[in-house]
Amino acid sequence: EAGVTQFPSHSVIEKGQTVTLRCDPISGHDNLYWYRRVMGKEIKFLLHFVKESKQDESGMPNNRFLAERTGGTYSTLKVQPAELEDSGVYFCASSPLPLTDTQYFGPGTRLTVL
Amino acid sequence: AQSVTQLDSQVPVFEEAPVELRCNYSSSVSVYLFWYVQYPNQGLQLLLKYLSGSTLVESINGFEAEFNKSQTSFHLRKPSVHISDTAEYFCAALNAGKSTFGDGTTLTVKP
């Protein structure tokens, strides 16, 4: 069974540009999560989808971040415009229902904003 | 709100020595506890988890962790480490679909 995949693995952009990160969850997993680790600090929750609906987006830092999950399959996280402090590793995770199930993480996308 | 504290940011040990990576959590509700490992240049991998039942949980590669409710701890231990255990280890608490992570502990195993 394929795991959670993320694309790209690395992205280097300049401040003010737009970047879109993609996450493909494990097939059949209704729950999809985005997390971020900035500058070696703790991994922080960004948001949670159940199928195509946003269940909890309390961790989204500001309105420059937009997450979508069309059709309840893959998800994208767009940062527009990117700022220096957005640099970090963005992790995606998925899990089946219920919410107590283990979250399976992807390899992450390392974003560097110059 | 829940929080997770990993008490050591760096743990250097010699090969075949025992190791303990400490994790404390705080939560007003029941949580599920996890240890994840991130090897160099790889993603997060689940190492072991406590959901319910026996408070001692084990992984396939010799790690174990004990859930201690009275001390709100979930320390990770291994009686004899290998060079290949060098990695960053994260303790996490899951509640209502949201994982809260500690800052991570870098375990460096030296020959």
PDB file of C-alpha atoms in Angstrom:
ATOM      1  CA  GLU A   1       0.000   0.000   0.000  1.00  0.00           C
ATOM      2  CA  ALA A   2       1.374   3.390  -0.963  1.00  0.00           C
ATOM      3  CA  GLY A   3       1.994   5.837   1.846  1.00  0.00           C
ATOM      4  CA  VAL A   4       1.304   9.534   2.005  1.00  0.00           C
ATOM      5  CA  THR A   5       3.141  11.339  -0.761  1.00  0.00           C
ATOM      6  CA  GLN A   6       4.034  15.002  -1.022  1.00  0.00           C
ATOM      7  CA  PHE A   7       5.246  17.127  -3.894  1.00  0.00           C
ATOM      8  CA  PRO A   8       7.635  18.801  -4.301  1.00  0.00           C
ATOM      9  CA  SER A   9      10.182  17.526  -1.829  1.00  0.00           C
ATOM     10  CA  HIS A  10      11.975  20.868  -1.867  1.00  0.00           C
ATOM     11  CA  SER A  11      10.979  24.330  -3.042  1.00  0.00           C
ATOM     12  CA  VAL A  12      13.041  27.478  -3.058  1.00  0.00           C
ATOM     13  CA  ILE A  13      11.212  30.697  -3.880  1.00  0.00           C
ATOM     14  CA  GLU A  14      11.674  34.401  -3.388  1.00  0.00           C
ATOM     15  CA  LYS A  15       9.668  36.513  -1.013  1.00  0.00           C
ATOM     16  CA  GLY A  16       6.426  37.605  -2.616  1.00  0.00           C
ATOM     17  CA  GLN A  17       6.123  34.612  -4.904  1.00  0.00           C
ATOM     18  CA  THR A  18       3.447  31.934  -4.762  1.00  0.00           C
ATOM     19  CA  VAL A  19       4.024  28.283  -3.976  1.00  0.00           C
ATOM     20  CA  THR A  20       1.619  25.361  -4.030  1.00  0.00           C
ATOM     21  CA  LEU A  21       2.321  22.197  -2.106  1.00  0.00           C
ATOM     22  CA  ARG A  22       0.525  18.980  -2.869  1.00  0.00           C
ATOM     23  CA  CYS A  23      -0.358  16.013  -0.676  1.00  0.00           C
ATOM     24  CA  ASP A  24      -1.763  12.657  -1.729  1.00  0.00           C
ATOM     25  CA  PRO A  25      -3.117  10.748   1.267  1.00  0.00           C
ATOM     26  CA  ILE A  26      -3.305   7.010   1.673  1.00  0.00           C
ATOM     27  CA  SER A  27      -6.166   5.716  -0.438  1.00  0.00           C
ATOM     28  CA  GLY A  28      -9.386   5.493   1.536  1.00  0.00           C
ATOM     29  CA  HIS A  29      -8.293   7.859   4.316  1.00  0.00           C
ATOM     30  CA  ASP A  30     -10.996  10.462   4.867  1.00  0.00           C
ATOM     31  CA  ASN A  31      -8.913  12.544   7.270  1.00  0.00           C
ATOM     32  CA  LEU A  32      -6.127  14.709   5.902  1.00  0.00           C
ATOM     33  CA  TYR A  33      -3.958  17.019   7.979  1.00  0.00           C
ATOM     34  CA  TRP A  34      -1.347  19.663   7.331  1.00  0.00           C
ATOM     35  CA  TYR A  35       1.421  20.425   9.829  1.00  0.00           C
ATOM     36  CA  ARG A  36       4.451  22.690   9.696  1.00  0.00           C
ATOM     37  CA  ARG A  37       7.832  22.738  11.372  1.00  0.00           C
ATOM     38  CA  VAL A  38       9.538  26.104  11.329  1.00  0.00           C
ATOM     39  CA  MET A  39      13.269  26.524  12.049  1.00  0.00           C
ATOM     40  CA  GLY A  40      13.741  23.410  14.169  1.00  0.00           C
ATOM     41  CA  LYS A  41      10.863  24.215  16.471  1.00  0.00           C
ATOM     42  CA  GLU A  42       7.980  21.912  17.223  1.00  0.00           C
ATOM     43  CA  ILE A  43       5.757  20.516  14.525  1.00  0.00           C
ATOM     44  CA  LYS A  44       2.548  22.528  14.602  1.00  0.00           C
ATOM     45  CA  PHE A  45      -0.924  21.692  13.394  1.00  0.00           C
ATOM     46  CA  LEU A  46      -2.285  23.804  10.553  1.00  0.00           C
ATOM     47  CA  LEU A  47      -5.588  22.265   9.549  1.00  0.00           C
ATOM     48  CA  HIS A  48      -7.699  19.145   9.197  1.00  0.00           C
ATOM     49  CA  PHE A  49      -9.955  17.988   6.369  1.00  0.00           C
ATOM     50  CA  VAL A  50     -12.620  15.346   6.606  1.00  0.00           C
ATOM     51  CA  LYS A  51     -13.153  14.361   3.011  1.00  0.00           C
ATOM     52  CA  GLU A  52     -13.458  17.688   1.199  1.00  0.00           C
ATOM     53  CA  SER A  53     -14.606  19.729   4.210  1.00  0.00           C
ATOM     54  CA  LYS A  54     -12.372  21.754   6.510  1.00  0.00           C
ATOM     55  CA  GLN A  55     -12.971  20.358   9.978  1.00  0.00           C
ATOM     56  CA  ASP A  56     -10.491  22.520  11.854  1.00  0.00           C
ATOM     57  CA  GLU A  57      -8.333  25.297  10.443  1.00  0.00           C
ATOM     58  CA  SER A  58      -7.407  26.864  13.754  1.00  0.00           C
ATOM     59  CA  GLY A  59      -3.691  26.478  13.093  1.00  0.00           C
ATOM     60  CA  MET A  60      -3.537  28.385   9.820  1.00  0.00           C
ATOM     61  CA  PRO A  61      -1.229  31.316  10.510  1.00  0.00           C
ATOM     62  CA  ASN A  62      -2.933  33.940   8.331  1.00  0.00           C
ATOM     63  CA  ASN A  63      -4.913  34.472   5.144  1.00  0.00           C
ATOM     64  CA  ARG A  64      -1.878  34.065   2.932  1.00  0.00           C
ATOM     65  CA  PHE A  65      -2.370  30.333   3.366  1.00  0.00           C
ATOM     66  CA  LEU A  66      -5.122  28.564   1.437  1.00  0.00           C
ATOM     67  CA  ALA A  67      -5.777  24.837   1.631  1.00  0.00           C
ATOM     68  CA  GLU A  68      -8.099  22.872  -0.581  1.00  0.00           C
ATOM     69  CA  ARG A  69      -9.092  19.287  -0.967  1.00  0.00           C
ATOM     70  CA  THR A  70     -11.108  18.895  -4.122  1.00  0.00           C
ATOM     71  CA  GLY A  71     -13.209  15.760  -4.298  1.00  0.00           C
ATOM     72  CA  GLY A  72     -11.897  14.556  -0.979  1.00  0.00           C
ATOM     73  CA  THR A  73      -8.753  13.083  -2.480  1.00  0.00           C
ATOM     74  CA  TYR A  74      -5.489  15.014  -2.749  1.00  0.00           C
ATOM     75  CA  SER A  75      -4.966  18.360  -1.079  1.00  0.00           C
ATOM     76  CA  THR A  76      -3.058  21.496  -1.950  1.00  0.00           C
ATOM     77  CA  LEU A  77      -1.658  24.172   0.313  1.00  0.00           C
ATOM     78  CA  LYS A  78      -0.976  27.488  -1.381  1.00  0.00           C
ATOM     79  CA  VAL A  79       1.084  30.251   0.126  1.00  0.00           C
ATOM     80  CA  GLN A  80       0.524  33.618  -1.554  1.00  0.00           C
ATOM     81  CA  PRO A  81       2.510  35.795  -1.224  1.00  0.00           C
ATOM     82  CA  ALA A  82       5.263  33.920   0.571  1.00  0.00           C
ATOM     83  CA  GLU A  83       7.172  35.601   3.389  1.00  0.00           C
ATOM     84  CA  LEU A  84      10.544  34.734   4.914  1.00  0.00           C
ATOM     85  CA  GLU A  85       8.927  33.331   8.058  1.00  0.00           C
ATOM     86  CA  ASP A  86       7.042  30.753   5.983  1.00  0.00           C
ATOM     87  CA  SER A  87      10.244  28.777   5.504  1.00  0.00           C
ATOM     88  CA  GLY A  88      10.131  25.352   7.081  1.00  0.00           C
ATOM     89  CA  VAL A  89       9.023  21.790   6.475  1.00  0.00           C
ATOM     90  CA  TYR A  90       5.382  21.194   5.662  1.00  0.00           C
ATOM     91  CA  PHE A  91       4.076  17.765   6.566  1.00  0.00           C
ATOM     92  CA  CYS A  92       0.890  16.157   5.419  1.00  0.00           C
ATOM     93  CA  ALA A  93      -0.723  13.259   7.243  1.00  0.00           C
ATOM     94  CA  SER A  94      -3.776  11.104   6.728  1.00  0.00           C
ATOM     95  CA  SER A  95      -5.827   8.719   8.799  1.00  0.00           C
ATOM     96  CA  PRO A  96      -8.974   6.686   8.475  1.00  0.00           C
ATOM     97  CA  LEU A  97     -11.977   7.389  10.692  1.00  0.00           C
ATOM     98  CA  PRO A  98     -12.352   7.668  13.637  1.00  0.00           C
ATOM     99  CA  LEU A  99     -10.164  10.517  14.869  1.00  0.00           C
ATOM    100  CA  THR A 100      -8.363   8.308  17.345  1.00  0.00           C
ATOM    101  CA  ASP A 101      -6.648   6.470  14.559  1.00  0.00           C
ATOM    102  CA  THR A 102      -2.965   6.825  13.917  1.00  0.00           C
ATOM    103  CA  GLN A 103      -1.935   9.661  11.616  1.00  0.00           C
ATOM    104  CA  TYR A 104       0.435   8.554   8.876  1.00  0.00           C
ATOM    105  CA  PHE A 105       2.839  11.213   7.766  1.00  0.00           C
ATOM    106  CA  GLY A 106       4.338  12.012   4.416  1.00  0.00           C
ATOM    107  CA  PRO A 107       8.013  12.856   3.862  1.00  0.00           C
ATOM    108  CA  GLY A 108       7.382  16.587   3.990  1.00  0.00           C
ATOM    109  CA  THR A 109       8.085  19.493   1.668  1.00  0.00           C
ATOM    110  CA  ARG A 110      10.991  21.711   2.628  1.00  0.00           C
ATOM    111  CA  LEU A 111      10.099  25.291   1.702  1.00  0.00           C
ATOM    112  CA  THR A 112      12.766  27.967   1.636  1.00  0.00           C
ATOM    113  CA  VAL A 113      11.729  31.566   1.095  1.00  0.00           C
ATOM    114  CA  LEU A 114      14.625  33.881   0.212  1.00  0.00           C
TER     115      LEU A 114
ATOM    116  CA  ALA B   1      -5.102  23.003  25.633  1.00  0.00           C
ATOM    117  CA  GLN B   2      -2.709  20.149  25.520  1.00  0.00           C
ATOM    118  CA  SER B   3       1.058  20.438  25.463  1.00  0.00           C
ATOM    119  CA  VAL B   4       3.936  18.036  25.055  1.00  0.00           C
ATOM    120  CA  THR B   5       7.378  18.567  26.510  1.00  0.00           C
ATOM    121  CA  GLN B   6      10.442  16.653  25.490  1.00  0.00           C
ATOM    122  CA  LEU B   7      12.918  17.264  28.237  1.00  0.00           C
ATOM    123  CA  ASP B   8      16.116  16.727  26.265  1.00  0.00           C
ATOM    124  CA  SER B   9      16.909  18.324  22.927  1.00  0.00           C
ATOM    125  CA  GLN B  10      20.100  16.313  22.372  1.00  0.00           C
ATOM    126  CA  VAL B  11      21.005  12.869  23.697  1.00  0.00           C
ATOM    127  CA  PRO B  12      24.429  11.497  22.771  1.00  0.00           C
ATOM    128  CA  VAL B  13      25.116   7.882  23.724  1.00  0.00           C
ATOM    129  CA  PHE B  14      27.588   5.171  22.841  1.00  0.00           C
ATOM    130  CA  GLU B  15      26.569   2.155  20.840  1.00  0.00           C
ATOM    131  CA  GLU B  16      25.059  -0.683  22.907  1.00  0.00           C
ATOM    132  CA  ALA B  17      24.319   1.656  25.811  1.00  0.00           C
ATOM    133  CA  PRO B  18      20.758   2.059  27.139  1.00  0.00           C
ATOM    134  CA  VAL B  19      18.853   5.232  26.385  1.00  0.00           C
ATOM    135  CA  GLU B  20      15.768   7.015  27.654  1.00  0.00           C
ATOM    136  CA  LEU B  21      14.108   9.896  25.826  1.00  0.00           C
ATOM    137  CA  ARG B  22      11.762  11.729  28.105  1.00  0.00           C
ATOM    138  CA  CYS B  23       8.323  13.049  27.270  1.00  0.00           C
ATOM    139  CA  ASN B  24       5.713  14.680  29.463  1.00  0.00           C
ATOM    140  CA  TYR B  25       2.285  15.755  28.387  1.00  0.00           C
ATOM    141  CA  SER B  26      -0.452  17.873  29.843  1.00  0.00           C
ATOM    142  CA  SER B  27      -4.038  17.583  28.921  1.00  0.00           C
ATOM    143  CA  SER B  28      -7.373  17.967  30.608  1.00  0.00           C
ATOM    144  CA  VAL B  29      -8.857  15.217  28.493  1.00  0.00           C
ATOM    145  CA  SER B  30      -7.857  11.728  27.479  1.00  0.00           C
ATOM    146  CA  VAL B  31      -5.152  11.658  24.886  1.00  0.00           C
ATOM    147  CA  TYR B  32      -3.496   9.121  22.714  1.00  0.00           C
ATOM    148  CA  LEU B  33       0.278   9.175  22.725  1.00  0.00           C
ATOM    149  CA  PHE B  34       2.772   8.486  19.979  1.00  0.00           C
ATOM    150  CA  TRP B  35       6.465   8.425  19.303  1.00  0.00           C
ATOM    151  CA  TYR B  36       7.600   9.236  15.777  1.00  0.00           C
ATOM    152  CA  VAL B  37      11.112   8.971  14.383  1.00  0.00           C
ATOM    153  CA  GLN B  38      12.675  10.991  11.594  1.00  0.00           C
ATOM    154  CA  TYR B  39      15.849   9.558  10.110  1.00  0.00           C
ATOM    155  CA  PRO B  40      18.133  11.917   8.198  1.00  0.00           C
ATOM    156  CA  ASN B  41      16.551  13.096   4.959  1.00  0.00           C
ATOM    157  CA  GLN B  42      13.391  11.091   5.541  1.00  0.00           C
ATOM    158  CA  GLY B  43       9.851  11.778   6.718  1.00  0.00           C
ATOM    159  CA  LEU B  44       8.166  11.045  10.019  1.00  0.00           C
ATOM    160  CA  GLN B  45       7.659   7.381  10.772  1.00  0.00           C
ATOM    161  CA  LEU B  46       5.461   5.993  13.500  1.00  0.00           C
ATOM    162  CA  LEU B  47       7.567   4.212  16.101  1.00  0.00           C
ATOM    163  CA  LEU B  48       4.933   3.192  18.640  1.00  0.00           C
ATOM    164  CA  LYS B  49       1.649   4.330  20.109  1.00  0.00           C
ATOM    165  CA  TYR B  50      -0.489   4.124  23.208  1.00  0.00           C
ATOM    166  CA  LEU B  51      -4.233   4.210  22.670  1.00  0.00           C
ATOM    167  CA  SER B  52      -5.551   2.125  25.557  1.00  0.00           C
ATOM    168  CA  GLY B  53      -4.946  -1.122  27.375  1.00  0.00           C
ATOM    169  CA  SER B  54      -1.467  -2.173  28.461  1.00  0.00           C
ATOM    170  CA  THR B  55       0.566   0.823  29.527  1.00  0.00           C
ATOM    171  CA  LEU B  56       3.769  -0.663  28.115  1.00  0.00           C
ATOM    172  CA  VAL B  57       3.994  -0.553  24.349  1.00  0.00           C
ATOM    173  CA  GLU B  58       6.773  -1.863  22.155  1.00  0.00           C
ATOM    174  CA  SER B  59       8.081  -1.277  18.667  1.00  0.00           C
ATOM    175  CA  ILE B  60       9.476  -3.861  16.293  1.00  0.00           C
ATOM    176  CA  ASN B  61      13.022  -2.525  16.582  1.00  0.00           C
ATOM    177  CA  GLY B  62      13.432  -2.821  20.332  1.00  0.00           C
ATOM    178  CA  PHE B  63      12.086   0.483  21.610  1.00  0.00           C
ATOM    179  CA  GLU B  64       9.439   0.592  24.305  1.00  0.00           C
ATOM    180  CA  ALA B  65       7.465   3.311  26.026  1.00  0.00           C
ATOM    181  CA  GLU B  66       5.410   3.289  29.187  1.00  0.00           C
ATOM    182  CA  PHE B  67       2.321   5.399  29.673  1.00  0.00           C
ATOM    183  CA  ASN B  68       2.288   6.753  33.215  1.00  0.00           C
ATOM    184  CA  LYS B  69      -0.918   8.624  33.916  1.00  0.00           C
ATOM    185  CA  SER B  70       0.019   9.764  37.415  1.00  0.00           C
ATOM    186  CA  GLN B  71       3.242  11.319  36.183  1.00  0.00           C
ATOM    187  CA  THR B  72       1.768  12.335  32.807  1.00  0.00           C
ATOM    188  CA  SER B  73       4.770  10.815  31.082  1.00  0.00           C
ATOM    189  CA  PHE B  74       5.425   8.637  28.059  1.00  0.00           C
ATOM    190  CA  HIS B  75       9.178   8.065  28.101  1.00  0.00           C
ATOM    191  CA  LEU B  76      10.848   6.107  25.322  1.00  0.00           C
ATOM    192  CA  ARG B  77      13.500   3.551  26.184  1.00  0.00           C
ATOM    193  CA  LYS B  78      15.805   1.090  24.509  1.00  0.00           C
ATOM    194  CA  PRO B  79      18.139  -1.207  26.449  1.00  0.00           C
ATOM    195  CA  SER B  80      20.875  -1.252  23.784  1.00  0.00           C
ATOM    196  CA  VAL B  81      21.101   1.244  20.929  1.00  0.00           C
ATOM    197  CA  HIS B  82      22.654   0.848  17.502  1.00  0.00           C
ATOM    198  CA  ILE B  83      24.331   3.344  15.219  1.00  0.00           C
ATOM    199  CA  SER B  84      21.272   3.096  12.979  1.00  0.00           C
ATOM    200  CA  ASP B  85      19.070   4.519  15.764  1.00  0.00           C
ATOM    201  CA  THR B  86      20.619   7.931  15.181  1.00  0.00           C
ATOM    202  CA  ALA B  87      17.645  10.120  14.333  1.00  0.00           C
ATOM    203  CA  GLU B  88      15.307  12.771  15.682  1.00  0.00           C
ATOM    204  CA  TYR B  89      12.484  11.481  17.864  1.00  0.00           C
ATOM    205  CA  PHE B  90       9.175  13.230  18.407  1.00  0.00           C
ATOM    206  CA  CYS B  91       6.627  12.625  21.105  1.00  0.00           C
ATOM    207  CA  ALA B  92       3.053  13.561  20.195  1.00  0.00           C
ATOM    208  CA  ALA B  93      -0.369  13.639  21.828  1.00  0.00           C
ATOM    209  CA  LEU B  94      -3.477  13.177  19.720  1.00  0.00           C
ATOM    210  CA  ASN B  95      -6.809  14.630  20.743  1.00  0.00           C
ATOM    211  CA  ALA B  96      -9.855  15.397  18.605  1.00  0.00           C
ATOM    212  CA  GLY B  97      -7.945  14.838  15.415  1.00  0.00           C
ATOM    213  CA  LYS B  98      -5.129  17.217  16.269  1.00  0.00           C
ATOM    214  CA  SER B  99      -1.614  16.099  17.130  1.00  0.00           C
ATOM    215  CA  THR B 100       0.492  18.214  19.455  1.00  0.00           C
ATOM    216  CA  PHE B 101       4.208  17.567  19.189  1.00  0.00           C
ATOM    217  CA  GLY B 102       7.182  18.120  21.428  1.00  0.00           C
ATOM    218  CA  ASP B 103      10.218  19.963  20.122  1.00  0.00           C
ATOM    219  CA  GLY B 104      12.004  16.739  19.244  1.00  0.00           C
ATOM    220  CA  THR B 105      15.022  14.956  20.703  1.00  0.00           C
ATOM    221  CA  THR B 106      18.057  14.258  18.570  1.00  0.00           C
ATOM    222  CA  LEU B 107      19.558  10.916  19.483  1.00  0.00           C
ATOM    223  CA  THR B 108      23.150  10.498  18.347  1.00  0.00           C
ATOM    224  CA  VAL B 109      24.672   7.067  18.745  1.00  0.00           C
ATOM    225  CA  LYS B 110      28.459   7.039  18.688  1.00  0.00           C
ATOM    226  CA  PRO B 111      30.668   4.014  18.008  1.00  0.00           C
TER     227      PRO B 111
END
